[in-house]
Amino acid sequence: MKVDKCRELSENMVMFDVEHFEEMTPQCRGKVSYVSEVESTNDEAKKLVREGKAVSGMLFLADYQTQGRGRGGNQWVCPRGAGLLFSLLLEPDEAAAFWNRMSLAVGLAIVDVLGGLELDVKLKWPNDLYLGGKKLGGVLIENVNGFLIVGVGLNVDVEEFPEEVAARAISLANVCGDRVNREKLLSDIVKMIFKYGSLIGDHFGYLRERVMECFYLKEQRVEMKVNGDILEGDVLGLSENGYLLVACEDGLEEICNATEIKILK
Ligand code: BTN
């Protein structure tokens, strides 16, 4: 375990208690790297995979990222100590070809854990987390040498967002009265990711049905970017593999990967 004590912690910021987290999370015991600042936790995980030192259950956690990345080449920015910013390394039993299924499993895991805090979080396909119509978090999964790097950014203690995103973003601090226990929250999320991650093969039908219960794009007319083209249509649901089914002008499309998905009012 590597703990880089942060000297620049703001007065209100509480350091993450790795020991407490590891006690609650056997899957990650002895495999947590916690630093105050890093370019991107996904990139740290990637380095370990490329060096051949990766083990399933390794967790890279940071208080702050200088080059946090989101899907579609977007940045992921979160104030120091105000989020959960982590990357979990998984070596799935199932072929990594199922990684799109894993992305739904991870989103659902987070929805369910936050449901335990009585929060009605929705999953915007493929894996953005929405609360009250605003973005609470996101998932960036990367597939490297048979490992899946599951990168999660969740707004926890962000009291105020910069003006340009304030109308579209939300944090747990905006809706939960008490301060959220980050160790317990992360532990519950990681355990749920392992649980749902084990279902992406033969039991994916169950996950798919559960995702449909918290499906943010249900029956919406949407516009999205698919391989550089703009596509518009009505969302019908999810295909057997967890791809997005959209009724477009030219017929039914099964969308594997899309960015900038906008709901058209
Ligand atoms: C998105 O909404 O586009 C996904 C955001 C994912 C951000 C997380 S933060 C931890 C991990 N490290 C990164 O650089 N990105 C992911």
XYZ file of N, CA and C and ligand atoms in Angstrom:
811
model
N 0.850 -1.200 0.000
C 0.000 0.000 0.000
C 0.882 1.245 0.000
N 0.588 2.142 -0.923
C 1.380 3.361 -0.992
C 0.494 4.530 -0.548
N 0.863 5.209 0.510
C 0.055 6.352 0.930
C 0.928 7.584 0.885
N 0.573 8.503 0.021
C 1.336 9.731 -0.106
C 0.584 10.797 0.670
N 1.050 11.104 1.881
C 0.316 12.051 2.735
C 0.256 13.410 2.026
N -0.931 13.938 1.955
C -1.106 15.202 1.250
C -0.915 16.376 2.201
N 0.031 17.254 1.861
C 0.297 18.383 2.752
C -0.613 19.567 2.457
N -1.269 19.480 1.287
C -2.068 20.650 0.925
C -3.543 20.435 1.194
N -3.874 19.561 2.101
C -5.286 19.302 2.359
C -5.963 20.564 2.859
N -7.116 20.834 2.332
C -7.826 22.005 2.816
C -8.344 21.679 4.222
N -8.706 22.718 4.953
C -9.105 22.532 6.353
C -10.212 21.507 6.541
N -11.178 21.540 5.612
C -12.341 20.671 5.774
C -12.142 19.279 5.192
N -11.048 19.109 4.477
C -10.901 17.853 3.775
C -10.398 16.742 4.693
N -11.042 15.605 4.564
C -10.660 14.470 5.400
C -9.952 13.463 4.509
N -8.791 13.005 4.940
C -8.072 12.015 4.122
C -8.830 10.703 4.090
N -8.666 9.997 3.034
C -9.313 8.695 2.892
C -8.592 7.687 3.792
N -9.366 6.957 4.561
C -8.788 5.992 5.494
C -8.664 4.620 4.795
N -7.493 4.383 4.225
C -7.284 3.163 3.428
C -7.415 1.909 4.290
N -6.879 2.007 5.513
C -6.911 0.823 6.390
C -8.359 0.380 6.652
N -9.185 1.368 6.975
C -10.597 1.087 7.241
C -11.266 0.495 5.999
N -10.945 1.093 4.844
C -11.514 0.598 3.582
C -11.098 -0.858 3.341
N -9.814 -1.142 3.549
C -9.325 -2.504 3.267
C -9.941 -3.534 4.215
N -10.183 -3.105 5.455
C -10.833 -4.029 6.397
C -12.201 -4.470 5.890
N -12.895 -3.529 5.242
C -14.265 -3.822 4.784
C -14.290 -4.479 3.407
N -13.137 -4.472 2.705
C -13.152 -4.860 1.286
C -12.087 -5.919 0.991
N -12.382 -7.187 1.270
C -11.371 -8.231 1.097
C -10.804 -8.296 -0.321
N -11.647 -7.972 -1.317
C -11.185 -8.069 -2.716
C -9.980 -7.172 -3.004
N -9.826 -6.102 -2.218
C -8.761 -5.119 -2.504
C -7.682 -5.105 -1.422
N -7.783 -6.017 -0.464
C -6.860 -5.959 0.681
C -5.400 -6.034 0.205
N -4.611 -5.053 0.640
C -3.188 -5.031 0.277
C -2.923 -4.598 -1.149
N -3.968 -4.145 -1.837
C -3.792 -3.818 -3.262
C -4.234 -2.381 -3.580
N -4.209 -1.528 -2.555
C -4.703 -0.155 -2.762
C -3.538 0.815 -2.870
N -3.590 1.642 -3.892
C -2.612 2.718 -4.013
C -3.362 4.048 -3.891
N -3.076 4.774 -2.817
C -3.791 6.046 -2.570
C -2.796 7.187 -2.598
N -3.045 8.141 -3.479
C -2.145 9.298 -3.570
C -2.971 10.576 -3.492
N -2.318 11.652 -3.099
C -3.049 12.914 -3.020
C -3.302 13.454 -4.423
N -2.342 13.256 -5.303
C -2.493 13.851 -6.642
C -1.862 12.953 -7.697
N -2.531 12.867 -8.823
C -2.043 12.018 -9.911
C -2.588 12.606 -11.206
N -1.977 12.249 -12.324
C -2.555 12.754 -13.587
C -3.928 12.120 -13.792
N -3.949 10.801 -13.810
C -5.220 10.085 -13.976
C -5.070 8.697 -13.354
N -6.024 8.308 -12.538
C -5.924 6.983 -11.901
C -5.996 5.874 -12.965
N -6.739 6.119 -14.049
C -6.797 5.106 -15.116
C -5.413 4.909 -15.734
N -4.666 6.017 -15.878
C -3.334 5.906 -16.480
C -2.373 5.167 -15.543
N -2.527 5.367 -14.241
C -1.694 4.637 -13.273
C -1.958 3.138 -13.397
N -3.231 2.801 -13.476
C -3.598 1.385 -13.606
C -3.029 0.812 -14.906
N -3.134 1.608 -15.957
C -2.649 1.161 -17.271
C -1.153 0.856 -17.234
N -0.389 1.717 -16.529
C 1.064 1.511 -16.433
C 1.364 0.144 -15.826
N 0.649 -0.157 -14.722
C 0.882 -1.440 -14.039
C 0.556 -2.623 -14.953
N -0.521 -2.500 -15.713
C -0.893 -3.594 -16.626
C 0.225 -3.767 -17.652
N 0.691 -2.653 -18.205
C 1.723 -2.736 -19.266
C 3.047 -3.269 -18.723
N 3.312 -3.017 -17.435
C 4.551 -3.535 -16.827
C 4.404 -5.007 -16.419
N 3.216 -5.555 -16.625
C 2.981 -6.961 -16.283
C 2.832 -7.182 -14.785
N 2.517 -6.118 -14.039
C 2.425 -6.258 -12.576
C 0.978 -6.194 -12.077
N 0.046 -6.238 -13.000
C -1.347 -6.040 -12.584
C -1.941 -7.295 -11.963
N -2.768 -7.074 -10.970
C -3.501 -8.160 -10.301
C -4.940 -7.685 -10.168
N -5.876 -8.594 -10.398
C -7.278 -8.221 -10.256
C -7.548 -7.727 -8.831
N -8.280 -6.647 -8.707
C -8.592 -6.105 -7.375
C -7.702 -4.935 -6.980
N -6.685 -4.639 -7.817
C -5.859 -3.449 -7.508
C -6.731 -2.217 -7.644
N -6.534 -1.293 -6.718
C -7.371 -0.094 -6.724
C -6.478 1.143 -6.649
N -6.673 2.037 -7.578
C -5.899 3.285 -7.639
C -6.840 4.416 -7.271
N -6.470 5.114 -6.221
C -7.376 6.103 -5.656
C -6.616 7.421 -5.494
N -7.268 8.529 -5.796
C -6.584 9.824 -5.651
C -7.544 10.872 -5.107
N -6.979 11.848 -4.378
C -7.792 12.976 -3.920
C -8.024 13.969 -5.059
N -7.072 13.962 -6.008
C -7.145 14.967 -7.065
C -6.452 14.444 -8.319
N -7.035 14.746 -9.473
C -6.411 14.365 -10.744
C -6.119 15.626 -11.554
N -4.914 15.690 -12.108
C -4.583 16.859 -12.929
C -5.014 16.652 -14.380
N -5.160 15.363 -14.784
C -5.599 15.099 -16.166
C -6.632 13.985 -16.193
N -7.651 14.156 -15.351
C -8.719 13.161 -15.303
C -9.416 13.090 -16.657
N -9.675 11.872 -17.101
C -10.276 11.695 -18.429
C -11.680 11.120 -18.345
N -12.535 11.581 -19.249
C -13.876 11.020 -19.355
C -14.041 10.351 -20.708
N -15.238 9.892 -20.984
C -15.502 9.259 -22.279
C -15.479 10.305 -23.380
N -15.209 9.839 -24.605
C -15.266 10.727 -25.763
C -14.227 11.834 -25.722
N -13.101 11.585 -25.041
C -12.028 12.586 -24.996
C -12.324 13.760 -24.088
N -13.375 13.670 -23.298
C -13.684 14.773 -22.371
C -12.756 14.733 -21.167
N -12.671 15.877 -20.484
C -11.909 15.945 -19.233
C -12.825 15.546 -18.086
N -12.240 15.062 -16.993
C -13.036 14.871 -15.778
C -12.384 15.704 -14.677
N -13.093 16.727 -14.264
C -12.521 17.650 -13.286
C -13.322 17.563 -11.987
N -12.607 17.460 -10.871
C -13.276 17.421 -9.561
C -12.353 18.111 -8.550
N -12.895 19.010 -7.728
C -12.039 19.681 -6.747
C -11.361 18.683 -5.810
N -10.215 19.100 -5.306
C -9.409 18.249 -4.418
C -10.218 17.696 -3.237
N -10.202 16.393 -3.105
C -10.833 15.746 -1.943
C -12.353 15.749 -1.964
N -12.948 16.214 -3.050
C -14.403 16.357 -3.064
C -15.114 15.226 -3.810
N -14.328 14.280 -4.305
C -14.982 13.204 -5.062
C -14.438 11.846 -4.693
N -15.044 10.846 -5.283
C -14.414 9.531 -5.286
C -13.830 9.400 -6.680
N -12.521 9.290 -6.752
C -11.843 9.171 -8.041
C -11.008 7.904 -7.964
N -11.438 6.886 -8.669
C -10.686 5.632 -8.547
C -10.731 4.806 -9.827
N -9.748 3.908 -9.901
C -9.731 2.936 -10.999
C -9.509 1.571 -10.382
N -10.394 0.668 -10.725
C -10.336 -0.699 -10.205
C -9.908 -1.618 -11.347
N -8.915 -2.452 -11.072
C -8.462 -3.399 -12.096
C -9.212 -4.710 -11.971
N -9.760 -5.163 -13.061
C -10.491 -6.432 -13.054
C -9.959 -7.327 -14.158
N -9.858 -8.593 -13.871
C -9.501 -9.555 -14.913
C -10.711 -10.461 -15.046
N -11.636 -10.107 -15.935
C -12.904 -10.854 -15.958
C -12.725 -12.285 -16.428
N -13.553 -13.173 -15.864
C -13.545 -14.572 -16.315
C -13.985 -14.628 -17.769
N -14.996 -13.803 -18.028
C -15.547 -13.800 -19.386
C -14.579 -13.059 -20.294
N -14.649 -13.374 -21.588
C -13.777 -12.699 -22.546
C -13.942 -11.190 -22.404
N -12.838 -10.477 -22.541
C -12.906 -9.022 -22.424
C -13.810 -8.426 -23.509
N -14.171 -9.270 -24.488
C -15.091 -8.808 -25.530
C -16.425 -8.381 -24.916
N -16.671 -8.871 -23.697
C -17.918 -8.515 -23.012
C -17.785 -7.211 -22.232
N -16.761 -6.425 -22.547
C -16.505 -5.276 -21.680
C -17.643 -4.273 -21.704
N -18.414 -4.250 -22.796
C -19.567 -3.340 -22.821
C -20.592 -3.763 -21.766
N -20.682 -5.084 -21.560
C -21.596 -5.577 -20.522
C -21.087 -5.146 -19.154
N -19.766 -5.183 -18.990
C -19.192 -4.798 -17.708
C -19.527 -3.331 -17.421
N -19.554 -2.531 -18.463
C -19.817 -1.118 -18.223
C -21.232 -0.926 -17.644
N -22.182 -1.732 -18.102
C -23.533 -1.649 -17.517
C -23.548 -2.213 -16.097
N -22.773 -3.282 -15.893
C -22.711 -3.895 -14.554
C -22.172 -2.883 -13.542
N -21.163 -2.126 -13.939
C -20.555 -1.144 -13.027
C -21.546 -0.007 -12.740
N -22.190 0.470 -13.799
C -23.182 1.543 -13.601
C -24.288 1.096 -12.662
N -24.782 -0.123 -12.891
C -25.871 -0.639 -12.054
C -25.407 -0.819 -10.602
N -24.165 -1.267 -10.435
C -23.619 -1.452 -9.079
C -23.691 -0.121 -8.322
N -23.299 0.949 -8.988
C -23.288 2.260 -8.315
C -24.726 2.730 -8.050
N -25.605 2.526 -9.020
C -27.017 2.894 -8.833
C -27.584 2.179 -7.613
N -27.300 0.895 -7.498
C -27.866 0.110 -6.388
C -27.306 0.552 -5.042
N -26.000 0.814 -4.988
C -25.407 1.240 -3.717
C -25.995 2.602 -3.316
N -26.126 3.497 -4.264
C -26.690 4.811 -3.926
C -28.186 4.706 -3.628
N -28.833 3.698 -4.192
C -30.232 3.425 -3.857
C -30.363 3.113 -2.371
N -29.330 2.498 -1.812
C -29.293 2.198 -0.376
C -29.253 3.459 0.468
N -28.854 4.579 -0.145
C -28.888 5.873 0.559
C -30.180 6.621 0.203
N -31.110 5.865 -0.355
C -32.411 6.401 -0.774
C -32.294 7.445 -1.871
N -31.325 7.254 -2.744
C -31.167 8.170 -3.871
C -31.613 7.463 -5.145
N -32.472 8.131 -5.902
C -33.022 7.537 -7.108
C -32.121 7.897 -8.297
N -31.004 7.187 -8.376
C -30.023 7.485 -9.428
C -30.400 6.723 -10.696
N -30.246 7.384 -11.823
C -30.555 6.746 -13.111
C -29.268 6.528 -13.887
N -29.320 5.534 -14.745
C -28.155 5.199 -15.549
C -28.393 5.659 -16.984
N -27.563 6.601 -17.404
C -27.693 7.066 -18.791
C -26.725 6.230 -19.619
N -27.284 5.383 -20.464
C -26.457 4.465 -21.250
C -25.300 5.216 -21.905
N -24.075 4.694 -21.929
C -23.745 3.389 -21.377
C -23.491 3.414 -19.868
N -22.972 4.487 -19.316
C -22.686 4.417 -17.877
C -22.481 5.768 -17.197
N -23.308 6.729 -17.556
C -23.304 8.000 -16.816
C -24.342 7.900 -15.710
N -24.024 8.508 -14.567
C -24.957 8.436 -13.437
C -25.653 9.765 -13.264
N -26.963 9.731 -13.265
C -27.755 10.961 -13.177
C -28.650 10.957 -11.947
N -28.733 12.124 -11.342
C -29.616 12.286 -10.188
C -30.397 13.581 -10.396
N -31.711 13.472 -10.369
C -32.547 14.654 -10.588
C -32.215 15.362 -11.892
N -31.893 14.593 -12.929
C -31.614 15.181 -14.243
C -30.233 15.813 -14.362
N -29.380 15.638 -13.349
C -28.030 16.218 -13.417
C -26.981 15.119 -13.246
N -25.796 15.384 -13.801
C -24.772 14.338 -13.764
C -24.082 14.265 -12.400
N -24.108 13.073 -11.836
C -23.517 12.829 -10.519
C -22.154 12.136 -10.656
N -22.012 11.384 -11.731
C -20.760 10.657 -11.900
C -20.688 9.991 -13.258
N -19.535 9.391 -13.510
C -19.365 8.713 -14.793
C -18.346 7.596 -14.678
N -18.369 6.748 -15.669
C -17.490 5.577 -15.671
C -16.736 5.535 -16.997
N -15.447 5.291 -16.912
C -14.630 5.142 -18.118
C -13.923 3.793 -18.033
N -14.351 2.859 -18.876
C -13.739 1.520 -18.823
C -12.770 1.363 -19.993
N -11.562 0.928 -19.676
C -10.584 0.699 -20.735
C -10.115 -0.746 -20.674
N -9.931 -1.300 -21.858
C -9.611 -2.705 -21.996
C -8.136 -2.829 -22.396
N -7.278 -3.282 -21.490
C -5.834 -3.320 -21.782
C -5.289 -4.711 -21.446
N -4.763 -5.387 -22.431
C -4.135 -6.714 -22.268
C -4.969 -7.683 -21.423
N -6.261 -7.748 -21.674
C -7.111 -8.711 -20.950
C -7.599 -8.203 -19.604
N -7.100 -7.039 -19.183
C -7.610 -6.436 -17.948
C -8.611 -5.345 -18.295
N -9.575 -5.172 -17.428
C -10.468 -4.034 -17.577
C -10.095 -3.021 -16.515
N -9.898 -1.791 -16.949
C -9.622 -0.713 -16.008
C -10.935 0.043 -15.849
N -11.511 -0.106 -14.672
C -12.813 0.503 -14.412
C -12.582 1.824 -13.673
N -12.664 2.920 -14.403
C -12.429 4.243 -13.808
C -13.745 4.900 -13.445
N -13.852 5.315 -12.194
C -15.107 5.927 -11.739
C -14.831 7.294 -11.121
N -15.625 8.251 -11.516
C -15.585 9.578 -10.901
C -16.968 9.889 -10.359
N -17.036 10.159 -9.058
C -18.335 10.419 -8.423
C -18.225 11.703 -7.607
N -19.136 12.633 -7.856
C -19.112 13.893 -7.103
C -19.700 13.646 -5.714
N -18.867 13.784 -4.700
C -19.331 13.481 -3.341
C -19.533 14.753 -2.518
N -18.449 15.508 -2.324
C -18.526 16.687 -1.447
C -18.402 18.005 -2.206
N -18.788 18.027 -3.455
C -18.680 19.285 -4.208
C -19.858 20.167 -3.793
N -19.562 21.254 -3.104
C -20.649 22.131 -2.615
C -21.165 23.007 -3.748
N -20.233 23.493 -4.554
C -20.606 24.416 -5.625
C -19.805 24.083 -6.883
N -20.480 24.051 -8.015
C -19.794 23.740 -9.263
C -19.461 25.025 -10.010
N -18.446 24.997 -10.878
C -18.171 26.169 -11.711
C -19.408 26.522 -12.537
N -19.564 27.803 -12.801
C -20.770 28.298 -13.465
C -21.137 27.521 -14.734
N -20.102 27.164 -15.518
C -20.396 26.550 -16.819
C -21.004 25.146 -16.717
N -20.835 24.486 -15.548
C -21.444 23.148 -15.426
C -22.526 23.087 -14.340
N -22.688 24.195 -13.618
C -23.583 24.195 -12.441
C -24.992 23.697 -12.763
N -25.498 24.011 -13.941
C -26.868 23.618 -14.278
C -26.965 22.137 -14.618
N -25.799 21.490 -14.861
C -25.834 20.106 -15.346
C -25.230 19.101 -14.377
N -24.636 19.604 -13.272
C -23.912 18.685 -12.381
C -24.479 18.715 -10.968
N -24.299 17.604 -10.277
C -24.802 17.510 -8.907
C -23.825 16.640 -8.095
N -23.824 16.859 -6.787
C -22.952 16.040 -5.936
C -23.779 15.500 -4.779
N -23.295 14.446 -4.143
C -24.039 13.858 -3.019
C -24.248 14.897 -1.917
N -23.281 15.803 -1.762
C -23.393 16.836 -0.721
C -24.605 17.747 -0.957
N -25.026 17.852 -2.216
C -26.190 18.696 -2.520
C -27.505 18.060 -2.076
N -27.489 16.750 -1.852
C -28.748 16.065 -1.539
C -28.744 15.268 -0.237
N -27.557 14.927 0.265
C -27.493 14.148 1.510
C -27.226 15.096 2.670
N -28.021 14.997 3.710
C -27.833 15.853 4.864
C -26.490 15.617 5.534
N -26.189 14.340 5.809
C -24.951 14.019 6.522
C -23.803 13.867 5.542
N -22.610 14.052 6.075
C -21.430 13.811 5.255
C -21.379 12.317 4.912
N -21.108 12.031 3.647
C -21.084 10.635 3.227
C -19.760 10.002 3.665
N -19.842 8.798 4.199
C -18.638 8.070 4.601
C -18.016 7.472 3.330
N -16.934 8.086 2.873
C -16.354 7.690 1.580
C -15.793 6.262 1.591
N -15.243 5.832 2.747
C -14.670 4.483 2.823
C -15.763 3.430 2.641
N -16.895 3.648 3.349
C -18.011 2.692 3.279
C -18.620 2.723 1.874
N -18.780 3.944 1.349
C -19.368 4.077 0.013
C -18.512 3.348 -1.023
N -17.202 3.594 -0.987
C -16.325 2.952 -1.971
C -16.309 1.429 -1.777
N -16.281 1.004 -0.523
C -16.265 -0.424 -0.257
C -17.531 -1.085 -0.815
N -18.679 -0.474 -0.549
C -19.941 -1.041 -1.048
C -19.949 -1.079 -2.585
N -19.434 -0.010 -3.189
C -19.426 0.037 -4.664
C -18.515 -1.059 -5.225
N -17.302 -1.176 -4.658
C -16.355 -2.179 -5.171
C -16.942 -3.584 -5.017
N -17.531 -3.861 -3.858
C -18.090 -5.210 -3.646
C -19.226 -5.484 -4.637
N -20.040 -4.449 -4.876
C -21.152 -4.628 -5.824
C -20.628 -4.793 -7.256
N -19.530 -4.100 -7.584
C -18.943 -4.268 -8.924
C -18.473 -5.723 -9.095
N -17.836 -6.266 -8.066
C -17.398 -7.664 -8.158
C -18.609 -8.589 -8.328
N -19.663 -8.301 -7.560
C -20.865 -9.163 -7.615
C -21.505 -9.110 -9.015
N -21.788 -7.906 -9.482
C -22.451 -7.789 -10.786
C -21.508 -8.147 -11.933
N -20.213 -7.870 -11.718
C -19.229 -8.219 -12.746
C -19.195 -9.715 -13.007
N -19.546 -10.510 -11.984
C -19.525 -11.973 -12.159
C -20.764 -12.457 -12.916
N -21.691 -11.541 -13.210
C -22.940 -11.950 -13.880
C -22.970 -11.598 -15.366
N -21.856 -11.032 -15.885
C -21.936 -10.515 -17.260
C -21.974 -11.619 -18.319
N -21.690 -12.850 -17.930
C -21.752 -13.958 -18.889
C -23.164 -14.508 -18.980
N -23.391 -15.672 -18.360
C -24.682 -16.366 -18.470
C -25.848 -15.596 -17.852
N -25.570 -14.708 -16.902
C -26.662 -14.032 -16.197
C -26.852 -12.581 -16.632
N -26.345 -12.272 -17.817
C -26.433 -10.881 -18.244
C -27.885 -10.424 -18.417
N -28.784 -11.363 -18.744
C -30.207 -11.020 -18.912
C -30.759 -10.345 -17.665
N -30.353 -10.859 -16.500
C -30.817 -10.280 -15.236
C -30.319 -8.833 -15.113
N -29.029 -8.629 -15.398
C -28.470 -7.271 -15.288
C -29.182 -6.317 -16.249
N -29.431 -6.826 -17.445
C -30.079 -5.998 -18.474
C -31.468 -5.549 -17.998
N -32.205 -6.484 -17.441
C -33.546 -6.125 -16.925
C -33.454 -5.097 -15.816
N -32.475 -5.287 -14.940
C -32.302 -4.343 -13.825
C -31.910 -2.950 -14.347
N -31.064 -2.941 -15.392
C -30.650 -1.645 -15.968
C -31.873 -0.932 -16.553
N -32.776 -1.713 -17.150
C -33.975 -1.093 -17.744
C -34.843 -0.406 -16.686
N -34.695 -0.855 -15.411
C -35.495 -0.226 -14.331
C -34.969 1.160 -13.961
N -33.715 1.411 -14.265
C -33.149 2.733 -13.898
C -32.613 3.430 -15.145
N -33.287 3.184 -16.258
C -32.811 3.595 -17.580
C -33.174 5.054 -17.876
N -32.188 5.908 -17.862
C -32.417 7.346 -18.024
C -32.974 7.714 -19.411
N -32.625 6.898 -20.412
C -33.024 7.259 -21.786
C -34.343 6.610 -22.211
N -35.034 6.007 -21.241
C -36.285 5.289 -21.551
C -37.234 6.137 -22.420
N -37.591 5.591 -23.580
C -38.578 6.199 -24.490
C -38.266 7.655 -24.839
N -37.010 8.005 -24.863
C -36.643 9.383 -25.180
C -36.248 9.520 -26.646
N -36.485 10.701 -27.160
C -35.949 11.011 -28.484
C -34.555 11.588 -28.249
N -33.584 11.037 -28.916
C -32.206 11.452 -28.629
C -31.432 11.806 -29.897
N -30.367 12.560 -29.644
C -29.403 12.843 -30.708
C -28.056 12.434 -30.148
N -27.246 11.786 -30.956
C -25.943 11.328 -30.427
C -24.905 11.280 -31.532
N -23.656 11.214 -31.115
C -22.563 11.117 -32.077
C -22.142 9.654 -32.160
N -22.212 9.096 -33.368
C -21.823 7.698 -33.564
C -20.766 7.659 -34.668
N -19.572 7.261 -34.316
C -18.449 7.249 -35.275
C -18.347 8.556 -36.055
N -18.495 9.644 -35.381
C -18.327 10.953 -36.031
C -19.606 11.497 -36.663
N -20.608 10.634 -36.870
C -21.865 11.103 -37.469
C -22.895 11.421 -36.397
N -23.775 12.356 -36.705
C -24.873 12.666 -35.773
C -26.073 11.804 -36.137
N -26.624 11.136 -35.151
C -27.758 10.245 -35.383
C -28.914 10.649 -34.480
N -30.121 10.631 -35.017
C -31.289 10.998 -34.204
C -32.311 9.865 -34.253
N -32.996 9.635 -33.155
C -34.020 8.594 -33.160
C -34.677 8.429 -31.808
N -35.581 7.443 -31.738
C -36.297 7.159 -30.484
C -35.701 5.916 -29.827
N -35.347 6.053 -28.554
C -34.748 4.918 -27.847
C -35.818 3.874 -27.544
N -35.533 2.622 -27.928
C -36.496 1.541 -27.665
C -36.091 0.727 -26.445
N -34.787 0.642 -26.195
C -34.317 -0.146 -25.046
C -32.915 -0.653 -25.293
N -32.636 -1.838 -24.745
C -31.304 -2.427 -24.868
C -31.386 -3.759 -25.586
N -30.393 -4.033 -26.422
C -30.359 -5.317 -27.119
C -29.849 -6.394 -26.152
N -29.836 -7.634 -26.637
C -29.405 -8.761 -25.811
C -28.017 -8.551 -25.209
N -27.162 -7.848 -25.970
C -25.786 -7.619 -25.522
C -25.606 -6.333 -24.734
N -26.716 -5.602 -24.559
C -26.616 -4.363 -23.796
C -26.321 -3.147 -24.652
N -26.485 -3.292 -25.974
C -26.313 -2.126 -26.846
C -27.632 -1.356 -26.902
N -27.512 -0.099 -27.354
C -28.699 0.760 -27.372
C -29.502 0.532 -28.661
N -30.797 0.284 -28.497
C -31.657 0.098 -29.664
C -32.395 1.397 -29.945
N -32.188 1.912 -31.145
C -32.770 3.217 -31.484
C -33.522 3.110 -32.811
N -34.773 3.582 -32.816
C -35.546 3.611 -34.059
C -35.212 4.920 -34.778
N -34.490 4.809 -35.886
C -34.072 5.995 -36.642
C -34.898 6.071 -37.928
N -34.699 7.126 -38.642
C -35.444 7.317 -39.894
C -35.238 6.134 -40.851
N -33.992 5.602 -40.894
C -33.670 4.519 -41.822
C -33.928 3.130 -41.247
N -34.523 3.058 -40.077
C -34.808 1.745 -39.483
C -34.199 1.607 -38.103
N -34.175 0.359 -37.620
C -33.685 0.091 -36.264
C -32.153 0.029 -36.244
N -31.550 0.775 -35.352
C -30.081 0.759 -35.226
C -29.708 0.173 -33.874
N -28.662 -0.666 -33.857
C -28.110 -1.166 -32.599
C -26.801 -0.419 -32.376
N -26.788 0.480 -31.400
C -25.638 1.364 -31.211
C -24.698 0.767 -30.171
N -23.442 0.536 -30.589
C -22.464 -0.056 -29.665
C -21.742 1.018 -28.878
N -21.502 2.139 -29.509
C -20.698 3.162 -28.864
C -21.151 4.530 -29.357
N -21.501 5.380 -28.438
C -21.935 6.723 -28.845
C -21.476 7.719 -27.798
N -21.290 8.944 -28.209
C -20.945 10.001 -27.254
C -21.919 11.157 -27.452
N -21.832 12.112 -26.551
C -22.660 13.322 -26.628
C -24.142 13.000 -26.851
N -24.670 12.106 -26.054
C -26.072 11.726 -26.205
C -26.948 12.806 -25.549
N -27.757 13.438 -26.407
C -28.620 14.515 -25.902
C -30.071 14.070 -25.992
N -30.825 14.381 -24.929
C -32.258 14.114 -24.985
C -32.909 15.318 -25.647
N -33.702 15.048 -26.695
C -34.365 16.153 -27.390
C -35.758 16.317 -26.764
N -36.065 17.500 -26.378
C -37.349 17.722 -25.688
C -38.482 17.739 -26.688
C -17.346 10.187 -18.063
O -18.360 10.592 -17.501
O -17.069 10.531 -19.218
C -16.463 9.225 -17.326
C -15.675 9.902 -16.243
C -14.702 8.969 -15.561
C -13.771 9.709 -14.638
C -12.937 8.791 -13.806
S -12.187 9.631 -12.465
C -11.195 8.248 -12.105
C -10.758 7.676 -13.433
N -9.553 8.322 -13.901
C -9.753 9.027 -15.015
O -8.902 9.704 -15.591
N -11.036 8.913 -15.385
C -11.792 8.061 -14.505
